[in-house]
Short mmCIF file of C-alpha atoms and ligand atoms in Angstrom, two decimals:
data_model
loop_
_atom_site.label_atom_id
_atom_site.label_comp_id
_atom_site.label_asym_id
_atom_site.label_seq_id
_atom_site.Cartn_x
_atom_site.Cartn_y
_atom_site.Cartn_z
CA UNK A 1 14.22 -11.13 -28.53
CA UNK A 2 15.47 -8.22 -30.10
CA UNK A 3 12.04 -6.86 -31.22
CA UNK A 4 11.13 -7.65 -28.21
CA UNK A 5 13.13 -5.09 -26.96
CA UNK A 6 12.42 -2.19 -29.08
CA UNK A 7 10.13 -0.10 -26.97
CA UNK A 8 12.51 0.05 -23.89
CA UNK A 9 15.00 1.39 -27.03
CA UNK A 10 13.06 4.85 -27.45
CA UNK A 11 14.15 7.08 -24.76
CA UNK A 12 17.34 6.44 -25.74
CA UNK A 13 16.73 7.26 -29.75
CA UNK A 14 16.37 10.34 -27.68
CA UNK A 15 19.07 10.55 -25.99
CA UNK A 16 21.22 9.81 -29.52
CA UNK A 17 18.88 12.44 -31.15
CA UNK A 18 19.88 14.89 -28.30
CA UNK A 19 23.37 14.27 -28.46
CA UNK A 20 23.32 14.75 -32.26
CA UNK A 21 21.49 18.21 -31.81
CA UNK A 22 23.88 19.88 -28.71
CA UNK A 23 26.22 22.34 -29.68
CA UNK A 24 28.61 22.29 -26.57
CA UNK A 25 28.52 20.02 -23.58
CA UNK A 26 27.23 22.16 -20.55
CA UNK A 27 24.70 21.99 -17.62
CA UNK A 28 21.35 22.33 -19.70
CA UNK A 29 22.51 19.28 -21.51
CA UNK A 30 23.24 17.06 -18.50
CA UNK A 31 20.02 18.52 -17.02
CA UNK A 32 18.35 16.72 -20.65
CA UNK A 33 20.64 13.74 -20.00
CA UNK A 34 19.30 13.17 -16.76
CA UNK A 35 15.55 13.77 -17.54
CA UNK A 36 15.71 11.37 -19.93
CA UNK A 37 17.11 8.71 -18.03
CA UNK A 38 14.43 9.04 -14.97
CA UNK A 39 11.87 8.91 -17.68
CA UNK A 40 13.25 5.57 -18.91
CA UNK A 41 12.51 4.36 -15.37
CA UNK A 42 16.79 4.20 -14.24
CA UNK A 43 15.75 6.08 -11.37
CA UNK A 44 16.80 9.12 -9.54
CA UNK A 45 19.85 7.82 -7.45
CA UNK A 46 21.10 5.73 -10.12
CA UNK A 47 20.78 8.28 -12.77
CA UNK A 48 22.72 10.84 -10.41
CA UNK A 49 25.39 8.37 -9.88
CA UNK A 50 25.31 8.31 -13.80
CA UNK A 51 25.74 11.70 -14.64
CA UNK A 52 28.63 12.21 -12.19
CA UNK A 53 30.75 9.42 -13.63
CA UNK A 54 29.72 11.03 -16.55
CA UNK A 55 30.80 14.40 -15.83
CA UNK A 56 34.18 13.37 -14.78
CA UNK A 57 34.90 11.52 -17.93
CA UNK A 58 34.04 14.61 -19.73
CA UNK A 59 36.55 16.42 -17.63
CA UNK A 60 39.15 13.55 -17.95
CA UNK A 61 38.89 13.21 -21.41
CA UNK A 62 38.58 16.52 -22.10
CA UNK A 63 35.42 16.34 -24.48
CA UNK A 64 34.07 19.09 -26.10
CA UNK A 65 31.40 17.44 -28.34
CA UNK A 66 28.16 16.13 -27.28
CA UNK A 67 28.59 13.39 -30.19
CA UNK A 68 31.60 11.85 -28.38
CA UNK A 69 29.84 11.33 -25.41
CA UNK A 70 27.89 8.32 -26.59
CA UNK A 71 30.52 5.51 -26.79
CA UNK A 72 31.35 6.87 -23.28
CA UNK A 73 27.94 6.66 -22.30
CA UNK A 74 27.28 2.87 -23.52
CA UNK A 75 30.50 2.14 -21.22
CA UNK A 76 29.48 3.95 -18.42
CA UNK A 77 25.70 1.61 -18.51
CA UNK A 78 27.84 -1.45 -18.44
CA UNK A 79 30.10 -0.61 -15.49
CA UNK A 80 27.00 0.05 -13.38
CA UNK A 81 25.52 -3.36 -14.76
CA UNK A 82 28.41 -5.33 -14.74
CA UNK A 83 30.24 -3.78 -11.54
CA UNK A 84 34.01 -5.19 -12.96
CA UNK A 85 32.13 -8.88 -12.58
CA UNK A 86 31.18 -11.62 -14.66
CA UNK A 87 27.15 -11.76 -14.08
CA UNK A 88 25.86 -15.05 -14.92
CA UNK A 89 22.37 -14.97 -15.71
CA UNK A 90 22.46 -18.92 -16.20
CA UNK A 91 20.16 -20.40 -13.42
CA UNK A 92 22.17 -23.16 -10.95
CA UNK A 93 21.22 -26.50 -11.62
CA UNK A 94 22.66 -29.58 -10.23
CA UNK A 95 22.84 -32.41 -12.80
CA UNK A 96 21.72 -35.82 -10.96
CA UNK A 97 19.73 -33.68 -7.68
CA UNK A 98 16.63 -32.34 -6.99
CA UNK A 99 16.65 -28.56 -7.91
CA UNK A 100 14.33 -26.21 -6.43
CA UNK A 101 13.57 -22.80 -7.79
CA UNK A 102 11.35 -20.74 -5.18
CA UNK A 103 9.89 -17.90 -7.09
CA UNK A 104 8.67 -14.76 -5.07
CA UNK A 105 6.90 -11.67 -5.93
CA UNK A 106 3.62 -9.74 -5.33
CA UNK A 107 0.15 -10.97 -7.24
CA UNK A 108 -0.31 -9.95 -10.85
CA UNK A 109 3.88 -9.32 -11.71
CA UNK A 110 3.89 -12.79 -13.94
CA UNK A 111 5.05 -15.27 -11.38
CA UNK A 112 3.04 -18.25 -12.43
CA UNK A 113 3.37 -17.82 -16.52
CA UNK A 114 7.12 -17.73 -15.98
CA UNK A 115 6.90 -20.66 -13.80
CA UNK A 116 5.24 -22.08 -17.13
CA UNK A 117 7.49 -20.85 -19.41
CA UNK A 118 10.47 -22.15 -17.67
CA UNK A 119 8.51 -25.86 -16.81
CA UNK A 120 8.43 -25.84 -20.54
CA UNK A 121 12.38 -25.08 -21.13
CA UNK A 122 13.57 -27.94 -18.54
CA UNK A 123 11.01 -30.18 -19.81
CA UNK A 124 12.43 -29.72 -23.33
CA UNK A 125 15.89 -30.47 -22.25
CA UNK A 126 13.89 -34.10 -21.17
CA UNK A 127 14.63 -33.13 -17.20
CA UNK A 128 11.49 -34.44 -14.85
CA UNK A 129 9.73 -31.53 -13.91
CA UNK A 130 7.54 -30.58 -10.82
CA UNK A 131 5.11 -27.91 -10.28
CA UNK A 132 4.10 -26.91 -6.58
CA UNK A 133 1.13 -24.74 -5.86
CA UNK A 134 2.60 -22.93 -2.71
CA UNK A 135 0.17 -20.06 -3.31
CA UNK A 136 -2.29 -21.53 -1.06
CA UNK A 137 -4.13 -18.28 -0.38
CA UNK A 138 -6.24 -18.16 -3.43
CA UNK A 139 -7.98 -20.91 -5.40
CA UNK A 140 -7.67 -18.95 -8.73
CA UNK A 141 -3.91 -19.39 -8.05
CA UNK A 142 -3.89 -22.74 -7.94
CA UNK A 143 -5.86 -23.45 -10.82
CA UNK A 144 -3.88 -21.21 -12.83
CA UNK A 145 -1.01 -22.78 -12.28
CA UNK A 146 -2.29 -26.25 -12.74
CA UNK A 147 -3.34 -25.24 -16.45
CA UNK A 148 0.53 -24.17 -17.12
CA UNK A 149 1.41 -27.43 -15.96
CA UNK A 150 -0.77 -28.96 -18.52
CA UNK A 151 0.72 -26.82 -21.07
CA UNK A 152 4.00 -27.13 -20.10
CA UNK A 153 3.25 -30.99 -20.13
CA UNK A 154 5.30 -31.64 -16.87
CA UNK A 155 3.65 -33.03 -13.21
CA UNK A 156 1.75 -30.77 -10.90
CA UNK A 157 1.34 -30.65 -6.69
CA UNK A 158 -1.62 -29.38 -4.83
CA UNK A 159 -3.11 -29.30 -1.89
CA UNK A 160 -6.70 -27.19 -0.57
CA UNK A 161 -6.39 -23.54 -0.82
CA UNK A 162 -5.78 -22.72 3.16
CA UNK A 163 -3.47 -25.56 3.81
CA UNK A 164 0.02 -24.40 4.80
CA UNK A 165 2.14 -23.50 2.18
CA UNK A 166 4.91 -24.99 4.08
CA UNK A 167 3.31 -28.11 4.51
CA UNK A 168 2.78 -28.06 0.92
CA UNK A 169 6.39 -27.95 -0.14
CA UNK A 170 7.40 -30.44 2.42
CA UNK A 171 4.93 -33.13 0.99
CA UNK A 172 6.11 -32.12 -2.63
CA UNK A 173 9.51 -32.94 -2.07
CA UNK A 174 8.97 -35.85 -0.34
CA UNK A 175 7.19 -37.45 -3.34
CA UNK A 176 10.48 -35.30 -5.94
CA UNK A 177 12.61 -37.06 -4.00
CA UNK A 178 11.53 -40.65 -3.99
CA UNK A 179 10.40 -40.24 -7.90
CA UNK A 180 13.96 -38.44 -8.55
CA UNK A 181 12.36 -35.16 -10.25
CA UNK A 182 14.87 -33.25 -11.98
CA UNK A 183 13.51 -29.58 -10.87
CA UNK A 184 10.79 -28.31 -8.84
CA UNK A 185 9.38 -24.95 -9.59
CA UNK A 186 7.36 -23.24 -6.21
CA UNK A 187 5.09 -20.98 -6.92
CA UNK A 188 4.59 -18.98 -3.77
CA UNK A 189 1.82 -16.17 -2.39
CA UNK A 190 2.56 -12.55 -3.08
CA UNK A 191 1.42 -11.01 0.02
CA UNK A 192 3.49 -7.92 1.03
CA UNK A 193 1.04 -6.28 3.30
CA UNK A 194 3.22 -6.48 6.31
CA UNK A 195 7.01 -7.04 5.83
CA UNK A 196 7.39 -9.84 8.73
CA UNK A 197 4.81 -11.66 8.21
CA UNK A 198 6.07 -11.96 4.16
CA UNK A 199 9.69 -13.17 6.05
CA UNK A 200 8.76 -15.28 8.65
CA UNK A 201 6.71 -17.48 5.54
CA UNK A 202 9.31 -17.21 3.14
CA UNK A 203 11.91 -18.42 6.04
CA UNK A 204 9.60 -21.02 6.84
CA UNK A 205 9.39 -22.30 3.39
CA UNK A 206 13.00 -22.17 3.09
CA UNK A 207 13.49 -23.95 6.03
CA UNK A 208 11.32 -26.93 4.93
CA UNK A 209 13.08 -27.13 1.91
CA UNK A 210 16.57 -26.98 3.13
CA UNK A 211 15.70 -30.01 5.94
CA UNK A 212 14.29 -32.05 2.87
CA UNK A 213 17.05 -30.94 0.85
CA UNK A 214 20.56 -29.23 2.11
CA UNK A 215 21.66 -27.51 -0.49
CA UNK A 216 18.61 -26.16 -2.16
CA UNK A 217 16.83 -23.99 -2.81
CA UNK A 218 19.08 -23.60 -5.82
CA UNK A 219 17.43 -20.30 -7.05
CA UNK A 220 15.22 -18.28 -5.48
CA UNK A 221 14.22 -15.77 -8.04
CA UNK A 222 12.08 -12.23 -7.39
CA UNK A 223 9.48 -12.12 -10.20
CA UNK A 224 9.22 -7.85 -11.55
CA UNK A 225 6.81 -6.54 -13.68
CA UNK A 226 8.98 -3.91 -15.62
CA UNK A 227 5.95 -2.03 -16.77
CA UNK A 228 5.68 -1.35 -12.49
CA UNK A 229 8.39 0.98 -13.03
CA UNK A 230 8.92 2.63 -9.03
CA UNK A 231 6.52 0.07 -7.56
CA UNK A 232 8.78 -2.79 -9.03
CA UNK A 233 12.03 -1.38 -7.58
CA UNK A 234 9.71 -1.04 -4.08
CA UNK A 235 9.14 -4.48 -4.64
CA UNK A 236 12.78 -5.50 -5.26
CA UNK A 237 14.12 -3.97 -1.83
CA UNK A 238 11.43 -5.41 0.32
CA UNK A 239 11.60 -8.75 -1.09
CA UNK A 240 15.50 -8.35 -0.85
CA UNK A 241 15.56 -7.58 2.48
CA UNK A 242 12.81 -9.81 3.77
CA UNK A 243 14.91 -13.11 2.07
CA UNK A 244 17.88 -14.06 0.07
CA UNK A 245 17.10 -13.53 -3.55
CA UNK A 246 19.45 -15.08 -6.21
CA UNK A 247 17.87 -13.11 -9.01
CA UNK A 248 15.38 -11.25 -10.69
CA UNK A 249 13.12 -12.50 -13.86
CA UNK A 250 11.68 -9.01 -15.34
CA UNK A 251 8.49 -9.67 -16.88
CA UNK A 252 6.95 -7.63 -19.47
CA UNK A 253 9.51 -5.89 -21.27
CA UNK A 254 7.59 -5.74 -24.29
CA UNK A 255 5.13 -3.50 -23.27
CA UNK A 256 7.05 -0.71 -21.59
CA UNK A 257 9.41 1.93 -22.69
CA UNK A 258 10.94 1.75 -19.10
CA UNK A 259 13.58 -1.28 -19.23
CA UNK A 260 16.05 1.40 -17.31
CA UNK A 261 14.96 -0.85 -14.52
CA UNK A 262 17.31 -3.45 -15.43
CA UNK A 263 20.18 -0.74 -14.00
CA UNK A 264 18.69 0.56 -11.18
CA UNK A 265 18.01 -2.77 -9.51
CA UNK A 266 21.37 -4.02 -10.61
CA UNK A 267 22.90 -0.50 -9.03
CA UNK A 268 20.85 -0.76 -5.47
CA UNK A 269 20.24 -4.11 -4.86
CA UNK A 270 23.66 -5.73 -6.55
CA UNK A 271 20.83 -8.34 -7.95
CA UNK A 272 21.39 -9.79 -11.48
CA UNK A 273 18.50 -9.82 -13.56
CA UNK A 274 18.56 -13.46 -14.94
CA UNK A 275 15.32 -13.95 -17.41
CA UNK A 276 13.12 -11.07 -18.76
CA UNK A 277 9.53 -11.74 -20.06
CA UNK A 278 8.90 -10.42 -23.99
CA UNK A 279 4.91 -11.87 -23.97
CA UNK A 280 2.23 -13.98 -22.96
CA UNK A 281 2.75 -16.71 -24.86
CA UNK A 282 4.67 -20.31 -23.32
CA UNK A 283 7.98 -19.24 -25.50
CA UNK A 284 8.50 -16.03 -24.40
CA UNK A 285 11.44 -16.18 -22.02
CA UNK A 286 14.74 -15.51 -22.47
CA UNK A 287 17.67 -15.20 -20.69
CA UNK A 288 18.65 -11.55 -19.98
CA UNK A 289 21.81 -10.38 -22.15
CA UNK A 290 23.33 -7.17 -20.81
CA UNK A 291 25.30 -7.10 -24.27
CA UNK A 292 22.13 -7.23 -26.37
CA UNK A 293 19.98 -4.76 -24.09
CA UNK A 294 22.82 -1.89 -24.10
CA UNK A 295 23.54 -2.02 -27.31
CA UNK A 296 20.03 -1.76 -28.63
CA UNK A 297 19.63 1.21 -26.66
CA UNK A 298 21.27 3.19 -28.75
CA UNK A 299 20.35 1.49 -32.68
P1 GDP B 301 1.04 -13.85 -11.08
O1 GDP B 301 -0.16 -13.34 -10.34
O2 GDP B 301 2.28 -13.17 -10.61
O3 GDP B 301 1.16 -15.32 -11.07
O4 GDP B 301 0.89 -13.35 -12.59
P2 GDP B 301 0.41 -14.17 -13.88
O5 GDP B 301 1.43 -15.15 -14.29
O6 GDP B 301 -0.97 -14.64 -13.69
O7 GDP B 301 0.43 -12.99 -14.97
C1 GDP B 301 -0.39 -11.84 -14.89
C2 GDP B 301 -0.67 -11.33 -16.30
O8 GDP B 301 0.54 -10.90 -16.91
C3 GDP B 301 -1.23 -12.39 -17.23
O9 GDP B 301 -2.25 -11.81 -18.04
C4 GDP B 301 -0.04 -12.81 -18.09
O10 GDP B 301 -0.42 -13.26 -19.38
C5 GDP B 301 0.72 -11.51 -18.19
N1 GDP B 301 2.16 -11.70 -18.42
C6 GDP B 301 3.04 -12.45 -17.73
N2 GDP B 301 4.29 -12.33 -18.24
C7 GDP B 301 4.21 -11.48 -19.29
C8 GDP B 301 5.18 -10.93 -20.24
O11 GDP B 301 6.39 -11.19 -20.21
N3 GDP B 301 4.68 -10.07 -21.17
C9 GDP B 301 3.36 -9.74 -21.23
N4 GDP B 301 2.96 -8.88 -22.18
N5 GDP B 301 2.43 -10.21 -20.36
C10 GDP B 301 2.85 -11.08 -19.41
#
C-alpha cells in the first residue's frame, strides 16, 4: 500500500523542499504553495480554500518561518478531509441479508476490475457472492466481467447485451434471494452523454432493487480514475447529482502523481473516498486510510 502510494508523494517532497528553502513567509511563497497544490490535482477552489486557512494560521500563530508551517499544513489537509467527522471508509454490510453494491462510473475508470477485486475479498471472508452484468450496452462488458467472476471464483448473472439493465437486476435478485447470496456486486453502463437519461436509468435500477429489497442498495459507490485528474472530479459532480452516491473507489493511484484528488472531492462533494486502486492485479485494493495518505505526503 504504501509504495503504492509513492508517486502521489512527489509534489509534496516539493512542497517540504520549498518550505526548507524560503527565507520569510510572504506572498511569492503562498503563490509556490498554491501552484504546487493545483499541480497535484487538489484543484483550484479547494486549494484557495487551503491557502486562506492557511494564511490565517500564520497570522494567528504568528509564524515567521516557512519550516513551521508544515505540521500546520498536514493539519490543515486533515480538517478538509475529515470535516470534524469520523469518515468510515468500511463498506455497509448486513450480516444474514442480501447486500447490494451498485457501482457507477463512466467506461474505462476501473469499474469492473474493482468489482473483481472486491468479489474476491467477500469471497475470502466465505460470504456467497453474486456478480450482475448490468452493463448491457456492450458485449465486451459483459464478457469482461464474466472472466473476473471466474477469477474471483464467485457466481455470475447475464442476460443478452440490449436487454434492460433493469430487468437484469430484477431477475438477479430474484434468484440472490431464494439462494440467500451474501452480496451482489452490479456492474452498471457508464454512459454520461446526457445527464437525464444517466438518472432516469440509475433511478430505475434503484428502484428495482429497493422493491426486491427495502433497504438496499447498501452501497452505491462512484468508480474514479485518479490519473483523470479534472475529468474525474467532472465525473464525481455529475454522477453526484444525477444519484445518491455512498462513496468513491479511486482507481489507479499508482500511476499518477495527482492523488490531491482525494481532497478536492472530499471538499466539494462531502463524498468519502472508501477503496483506492494501487494495480491491475486481483489484490490490489485497499481500503483508503486518510492517516496513511497524509502522512506520506510529506516522508
Ligand atoms: P471499466 O470500463 O470501468 O469496467 O474499466 P476496467 O475495469 O475494464 O479497467 C480499465 C483498465 O484499467 C484495465 O486495463 C484495468 O486493468 C486498469 N485498471 C483498473 N484498476 C486499476 C488500478 O487500480 N491500477 C492500474 N494501474 N490499472 C487499473
Amino acid at each position: 500500500y504504501q509504495m503504492g502510494l509513492h508517486k502521489s508523494r512527489s509534489s509534496f517532497d516539493n512542497l517540504k523542499k520549498l518550505l526548507d528553502e524560503s527565507d520569510t513567509i510572504n506572498d511569492d511563497l503562498f503563490d509556490a504553495i498554491e501552484d504546487l497544490l493545483i499541480s497535484a490535482d487538489i484543484g483550484v477552489d479547494t486549494v484557495l480554500h487551503f491557502t486562506n486557512e492557511l494564511r490565517n494560521e500564520v497570522i494567528n500563530k504568528q509564524f515567521e518561518n516557512p519550516s513551521d508551517l508544515s505540521e500546520t499544513i498536514v493539519d490543515k489537509l486533515f480538517e478538509i478531509y475529515l470535516k470534524d467527522e469520523f469518515v468510515d471508509t468500511t463498506l455497509s454490510f448486513t450480516e444474514g441479508e442480501v447486500n447490494v453494491f451498485l457501482f457507477v462510473g463512466v467506461n474505462g475508470v476501473g469499474k469492473t476490475t474493482t468489482i473483481g477485486k472486491l468479489a474476491k475479498q467477500y469471497k475470502d471472508q466465505g460470504k456467497k457472492v453474486l456478480m450482475v452484468a448490468g452493463d448491457t450496452f456492450r458485449a465486451g462488458a459483459i464478457e469482461q466481467l464474466y472472466e473476473w467472476s471466474k477469477r474471483a471464483k464467485v457466481d455470475f448473472y447475464q442476460k443478452d447485451a440490449g436487454s434492460d439493465p433493469s430487468s437484469v437486476i430484477f431477475e438477479a435478485l430474484e434468484k440472490a434471494k431464494k439462494e440467500t447470496y451474501d452480496l451482489v456486486l452490479v456492474d452498471t453502463a457508464g454512459r454520461l452523454q446526457n445527464k437525464v437519461n444517466l438518472m432516469n436509468e440509475l433511478s430505475k435500477m434503484k428502484r428495482v432493487i429497493e422493491k426486491a429489497l427495502p433497504s438496499q442498495p447498501a452501497e452505491t459507490l462512484l468508480v474514479i480514475d485518479a490519473t483523470t485528474g479534472q475529468n474525474g472530479m467532472n465525473q464525481a459532480k455529475v454522477f453526484n447529482e444525477a444519484t445518491d452516491l455512498t462513496g468513491i473507489v479511486l482507481t489507479k493511484l499508482d500511476g499518477t502523481a495527482k492523488g490531491g484528488i482525494v481532497l478536492a472531492i472530499r471538499h466539494l462533494y462531502n463524498l468519502p473516498i472508501k477503496y483506492v486502486g494501487l494495480g491491475e492485479k486481483i489484490d490490489d485494493l485497499v481500503p483508503f486510510d486518510i492517516e496513511d495518505y497524509i502522512y506520506n505526503l510529506f516522508k
